[in-house]
Short mmCIF file of C-alpha atoms in Angstrom, two decimals:
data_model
loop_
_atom_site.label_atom_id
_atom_site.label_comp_id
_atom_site.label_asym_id
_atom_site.label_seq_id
_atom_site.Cartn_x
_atom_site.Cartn_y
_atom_site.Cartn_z
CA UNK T 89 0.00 0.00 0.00
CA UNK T 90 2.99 2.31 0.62
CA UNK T 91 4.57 1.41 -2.36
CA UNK T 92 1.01 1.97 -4.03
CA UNK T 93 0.85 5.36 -2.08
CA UNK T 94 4.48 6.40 -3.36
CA UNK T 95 3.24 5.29 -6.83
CA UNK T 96 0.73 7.99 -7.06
CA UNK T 97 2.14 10.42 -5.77
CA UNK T 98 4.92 10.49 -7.73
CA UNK T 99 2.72 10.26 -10.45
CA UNK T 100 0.81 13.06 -9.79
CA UNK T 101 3.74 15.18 -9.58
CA UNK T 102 5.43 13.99 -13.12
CA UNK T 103 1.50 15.16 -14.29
CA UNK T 104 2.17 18.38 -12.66
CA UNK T 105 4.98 18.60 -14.06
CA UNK T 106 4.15 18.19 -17.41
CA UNK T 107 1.68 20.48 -17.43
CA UNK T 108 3.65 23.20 -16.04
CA UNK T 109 6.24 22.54 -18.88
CA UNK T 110 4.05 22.06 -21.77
CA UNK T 111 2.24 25.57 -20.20
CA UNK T 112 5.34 27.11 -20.68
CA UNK T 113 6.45 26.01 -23.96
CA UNK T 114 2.83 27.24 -25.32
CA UNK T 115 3.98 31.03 -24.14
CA UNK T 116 4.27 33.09 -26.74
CA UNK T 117 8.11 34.53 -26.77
CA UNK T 118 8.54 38.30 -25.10
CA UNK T 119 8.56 40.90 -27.46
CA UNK T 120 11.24 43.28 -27.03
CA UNK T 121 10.74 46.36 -28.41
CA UNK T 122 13.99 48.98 -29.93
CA UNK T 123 13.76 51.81 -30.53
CA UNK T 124 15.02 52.66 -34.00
CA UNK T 125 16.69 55.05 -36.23
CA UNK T 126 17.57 54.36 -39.18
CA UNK T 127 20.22 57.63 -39.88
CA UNK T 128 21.44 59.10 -42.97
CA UNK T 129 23.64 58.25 -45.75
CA UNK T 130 24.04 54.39 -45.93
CA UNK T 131 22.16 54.39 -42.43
CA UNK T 132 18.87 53.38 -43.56
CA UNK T 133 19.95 50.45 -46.07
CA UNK T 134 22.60 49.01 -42.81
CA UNK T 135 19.10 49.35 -40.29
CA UNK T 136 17.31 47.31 -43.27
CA UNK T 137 19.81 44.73 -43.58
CA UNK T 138 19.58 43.99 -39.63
CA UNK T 139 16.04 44.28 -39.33
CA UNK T 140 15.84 41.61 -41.97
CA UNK T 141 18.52 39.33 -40.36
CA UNK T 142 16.10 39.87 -36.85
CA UNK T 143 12.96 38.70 -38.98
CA UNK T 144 15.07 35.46 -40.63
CA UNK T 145 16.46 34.40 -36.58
CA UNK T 146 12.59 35.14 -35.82
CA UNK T 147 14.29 37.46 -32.97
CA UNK T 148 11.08 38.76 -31.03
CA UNK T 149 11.99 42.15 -31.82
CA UNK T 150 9.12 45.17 -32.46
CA UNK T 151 11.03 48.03 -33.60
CA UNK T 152 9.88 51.76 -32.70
CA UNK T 153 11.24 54.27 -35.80
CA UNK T 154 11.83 57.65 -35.58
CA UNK T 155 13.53 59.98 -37.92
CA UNK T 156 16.39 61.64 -36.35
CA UNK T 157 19.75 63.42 -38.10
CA UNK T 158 20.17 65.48 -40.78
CA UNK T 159 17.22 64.48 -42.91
CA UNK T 160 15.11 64.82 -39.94
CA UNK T 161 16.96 68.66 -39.30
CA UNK T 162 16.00 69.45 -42.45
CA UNK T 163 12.47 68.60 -42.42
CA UNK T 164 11.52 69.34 -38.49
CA UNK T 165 14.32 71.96 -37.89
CA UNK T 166 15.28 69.53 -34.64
CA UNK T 167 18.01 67.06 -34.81
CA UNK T 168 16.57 64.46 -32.72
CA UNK T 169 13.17 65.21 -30.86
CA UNK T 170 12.08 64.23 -27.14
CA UNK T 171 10.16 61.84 -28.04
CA UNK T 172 13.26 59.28 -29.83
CA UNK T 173 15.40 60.46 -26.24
CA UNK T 174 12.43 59.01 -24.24
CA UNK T 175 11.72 56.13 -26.08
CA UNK T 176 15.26 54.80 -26.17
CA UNK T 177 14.91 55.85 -22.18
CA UNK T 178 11.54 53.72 -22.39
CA UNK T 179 13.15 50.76 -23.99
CA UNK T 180 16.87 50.48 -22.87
CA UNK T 181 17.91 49.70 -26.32
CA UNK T 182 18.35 51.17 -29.67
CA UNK T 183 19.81 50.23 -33.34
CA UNK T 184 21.51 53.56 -34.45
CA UNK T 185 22.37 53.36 -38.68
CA UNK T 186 25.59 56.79 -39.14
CA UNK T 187 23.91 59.79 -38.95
CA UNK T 188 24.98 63.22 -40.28
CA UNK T 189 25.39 66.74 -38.27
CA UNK T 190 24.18 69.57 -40.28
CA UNK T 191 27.32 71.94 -41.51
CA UNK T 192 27.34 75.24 -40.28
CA UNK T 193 23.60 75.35 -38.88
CA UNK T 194 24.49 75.45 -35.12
CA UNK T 195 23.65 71.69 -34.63
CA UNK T 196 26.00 69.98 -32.13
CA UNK T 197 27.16 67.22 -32.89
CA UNK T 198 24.48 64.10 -33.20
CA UNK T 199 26.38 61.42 -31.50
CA UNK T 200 27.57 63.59 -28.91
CA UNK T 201 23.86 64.98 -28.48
CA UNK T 202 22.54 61.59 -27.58
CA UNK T 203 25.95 60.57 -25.48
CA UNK T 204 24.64 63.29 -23.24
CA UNK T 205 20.71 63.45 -23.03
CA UNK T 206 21.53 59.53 -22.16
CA UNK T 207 24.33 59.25 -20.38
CA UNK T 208 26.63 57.17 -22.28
CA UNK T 209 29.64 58.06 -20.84
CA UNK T 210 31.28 54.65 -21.51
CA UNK T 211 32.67 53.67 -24.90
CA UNK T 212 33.61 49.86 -24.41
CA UNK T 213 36.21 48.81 -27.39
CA UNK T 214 37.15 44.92 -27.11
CA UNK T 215 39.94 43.89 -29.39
CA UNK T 216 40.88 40.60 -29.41
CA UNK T 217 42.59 37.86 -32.46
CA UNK T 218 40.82 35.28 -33.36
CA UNK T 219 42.12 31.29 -33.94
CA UNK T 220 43.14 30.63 -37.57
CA UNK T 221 43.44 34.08 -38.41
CA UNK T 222 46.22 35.69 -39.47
CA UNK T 223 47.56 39.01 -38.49
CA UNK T 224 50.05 41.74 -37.65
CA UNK T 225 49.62 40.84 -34.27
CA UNK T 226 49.23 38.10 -31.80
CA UNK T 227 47.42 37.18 -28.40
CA UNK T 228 45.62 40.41 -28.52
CA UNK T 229 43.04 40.46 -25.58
CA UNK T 230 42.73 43.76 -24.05
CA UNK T 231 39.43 45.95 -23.90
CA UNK T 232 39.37 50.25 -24.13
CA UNK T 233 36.81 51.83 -22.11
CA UNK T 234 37.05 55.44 -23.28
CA UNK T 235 35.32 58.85 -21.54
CA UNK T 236 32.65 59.57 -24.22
CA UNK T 237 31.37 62.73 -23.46
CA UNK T 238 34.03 65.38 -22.09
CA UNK T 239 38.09 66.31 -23.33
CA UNK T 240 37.81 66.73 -27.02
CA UNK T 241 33.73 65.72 -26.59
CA UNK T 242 33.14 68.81 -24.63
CA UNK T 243 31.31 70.64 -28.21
CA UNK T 244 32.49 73.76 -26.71
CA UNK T 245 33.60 75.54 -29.63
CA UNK T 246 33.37 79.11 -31.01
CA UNK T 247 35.23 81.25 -33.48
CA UNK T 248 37.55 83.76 -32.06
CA UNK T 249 38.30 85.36 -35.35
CA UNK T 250 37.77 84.99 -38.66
CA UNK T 251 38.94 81.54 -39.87
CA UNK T 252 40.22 81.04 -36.01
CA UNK T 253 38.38 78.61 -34.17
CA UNK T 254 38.76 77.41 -30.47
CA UNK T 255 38.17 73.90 -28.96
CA UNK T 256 37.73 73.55 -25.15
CA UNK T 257 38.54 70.41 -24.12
CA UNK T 258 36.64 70.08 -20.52
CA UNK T 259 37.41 67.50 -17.82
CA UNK T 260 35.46 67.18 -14.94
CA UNK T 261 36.63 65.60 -11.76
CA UNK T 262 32.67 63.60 -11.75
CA UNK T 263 33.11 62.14 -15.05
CA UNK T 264 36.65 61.35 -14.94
CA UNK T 265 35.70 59.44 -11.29
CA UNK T 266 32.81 58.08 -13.21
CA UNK T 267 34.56 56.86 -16.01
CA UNK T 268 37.32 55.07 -13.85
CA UNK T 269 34.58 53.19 -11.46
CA UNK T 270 33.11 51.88 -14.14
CA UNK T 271 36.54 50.37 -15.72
CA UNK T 272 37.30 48.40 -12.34
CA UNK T 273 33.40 47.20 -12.21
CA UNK T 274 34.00 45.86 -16.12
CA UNK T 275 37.71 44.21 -14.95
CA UNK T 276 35.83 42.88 -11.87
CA UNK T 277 32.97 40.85 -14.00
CA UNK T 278 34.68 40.03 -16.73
CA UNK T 279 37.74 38.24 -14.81
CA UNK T 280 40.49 40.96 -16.14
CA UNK T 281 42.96 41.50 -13.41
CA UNK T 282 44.89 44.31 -14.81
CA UNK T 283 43.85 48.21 -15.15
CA UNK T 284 45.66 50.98 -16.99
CA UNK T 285 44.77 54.36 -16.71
CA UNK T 286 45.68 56.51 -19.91
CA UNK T 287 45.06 60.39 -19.67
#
């Protein structure tokens, strides 16, 4: 009878079971959604080309366009509105084709525009070979984590005279502190036991 008991019960529970797992694999997939801007220039055929990789993987992407750059300048007289800055804020993630900054209509620079209205103070470079391929150098492993939105990405400029412009290169004491926190955290997850500060 105990046996008989255990029986059941155990029974019961593979049932469960498999009606929790077949529940779960009957879940649709989560849609993420990405905010999207497709750029100037080549920008818009590059966006294409990943959008359509996304479909063929059947990625569970739903992408959110807007119309940002010079195009968008042009048309709107804004290089990138509030609403693309909140939507990328909205969905943590955005495909970004090149983009052009209007000559010599007051526009700051586009990249550096959205590097600051979001924050992205980190520009995280990893460099490393690869097996069976050749090249001028060897066992490279290393990752650059570069300050992305002061020194020479200040866009302080003005004209001083006539065919005499000045760049200020700005470093703050915050971002520079910032900057360097966020290189240990990176060594720290990532297993890298070495740091070297370039300035």
């Amino acid at each position: 009878a105990l046996c008989s008991s255990v029986w059941r019960h155990a029974e019961a529970r593979i049932s469960v079971s498999a009606t929790a797992a077949a529940a779960v694999a009957q879940e649709p997939p989560k849609i993420h959604r990405v905010s999207l801007f497709a750029g100037d220039g080549i920008g818009p055929e590059i966006t294409e080309s990943v959008q359509r990789i996304f479909e063929a993987a059947k990625v569970p992407v739903e992408w959110e366009p807007y119309s940002i750059g010079a195009e968008a300048a042009d048309r709107t007289g804004v290089l990138v509105s509030d609403e693309a800055i909140e939507s990328v804020r909205r969905n943590k993630v955005a495909l970004k084709g090149p983009m052009a900054t209007p000559i010599g209509k007051g526009f700051r620079s586009l990249n550096l525009t959205l590097r600051k209205e979001l924050g992205l103070f980190a520009n995280v470079r990893p460099a490393k070979t690869l097996p069976g391929i050749k090249t001028n150098y060897e066992h490279v492993n290393t990752v650059v984590i570069r300050e992305n939105t002061e020194g020479e990405y200040s866009g302080l400029e003005h004209e001083v005279v006539p065919g005499v412009v000045e760049s200020l290169k700005i470093i703050t004491r915050t971002a520079s502190t910032r900057v360097a926190e966020y290189a240990f955290q990176y060594a720290r997850q990532n297993g890298r036991a070495k740091v070297t500060a370039i300035h």
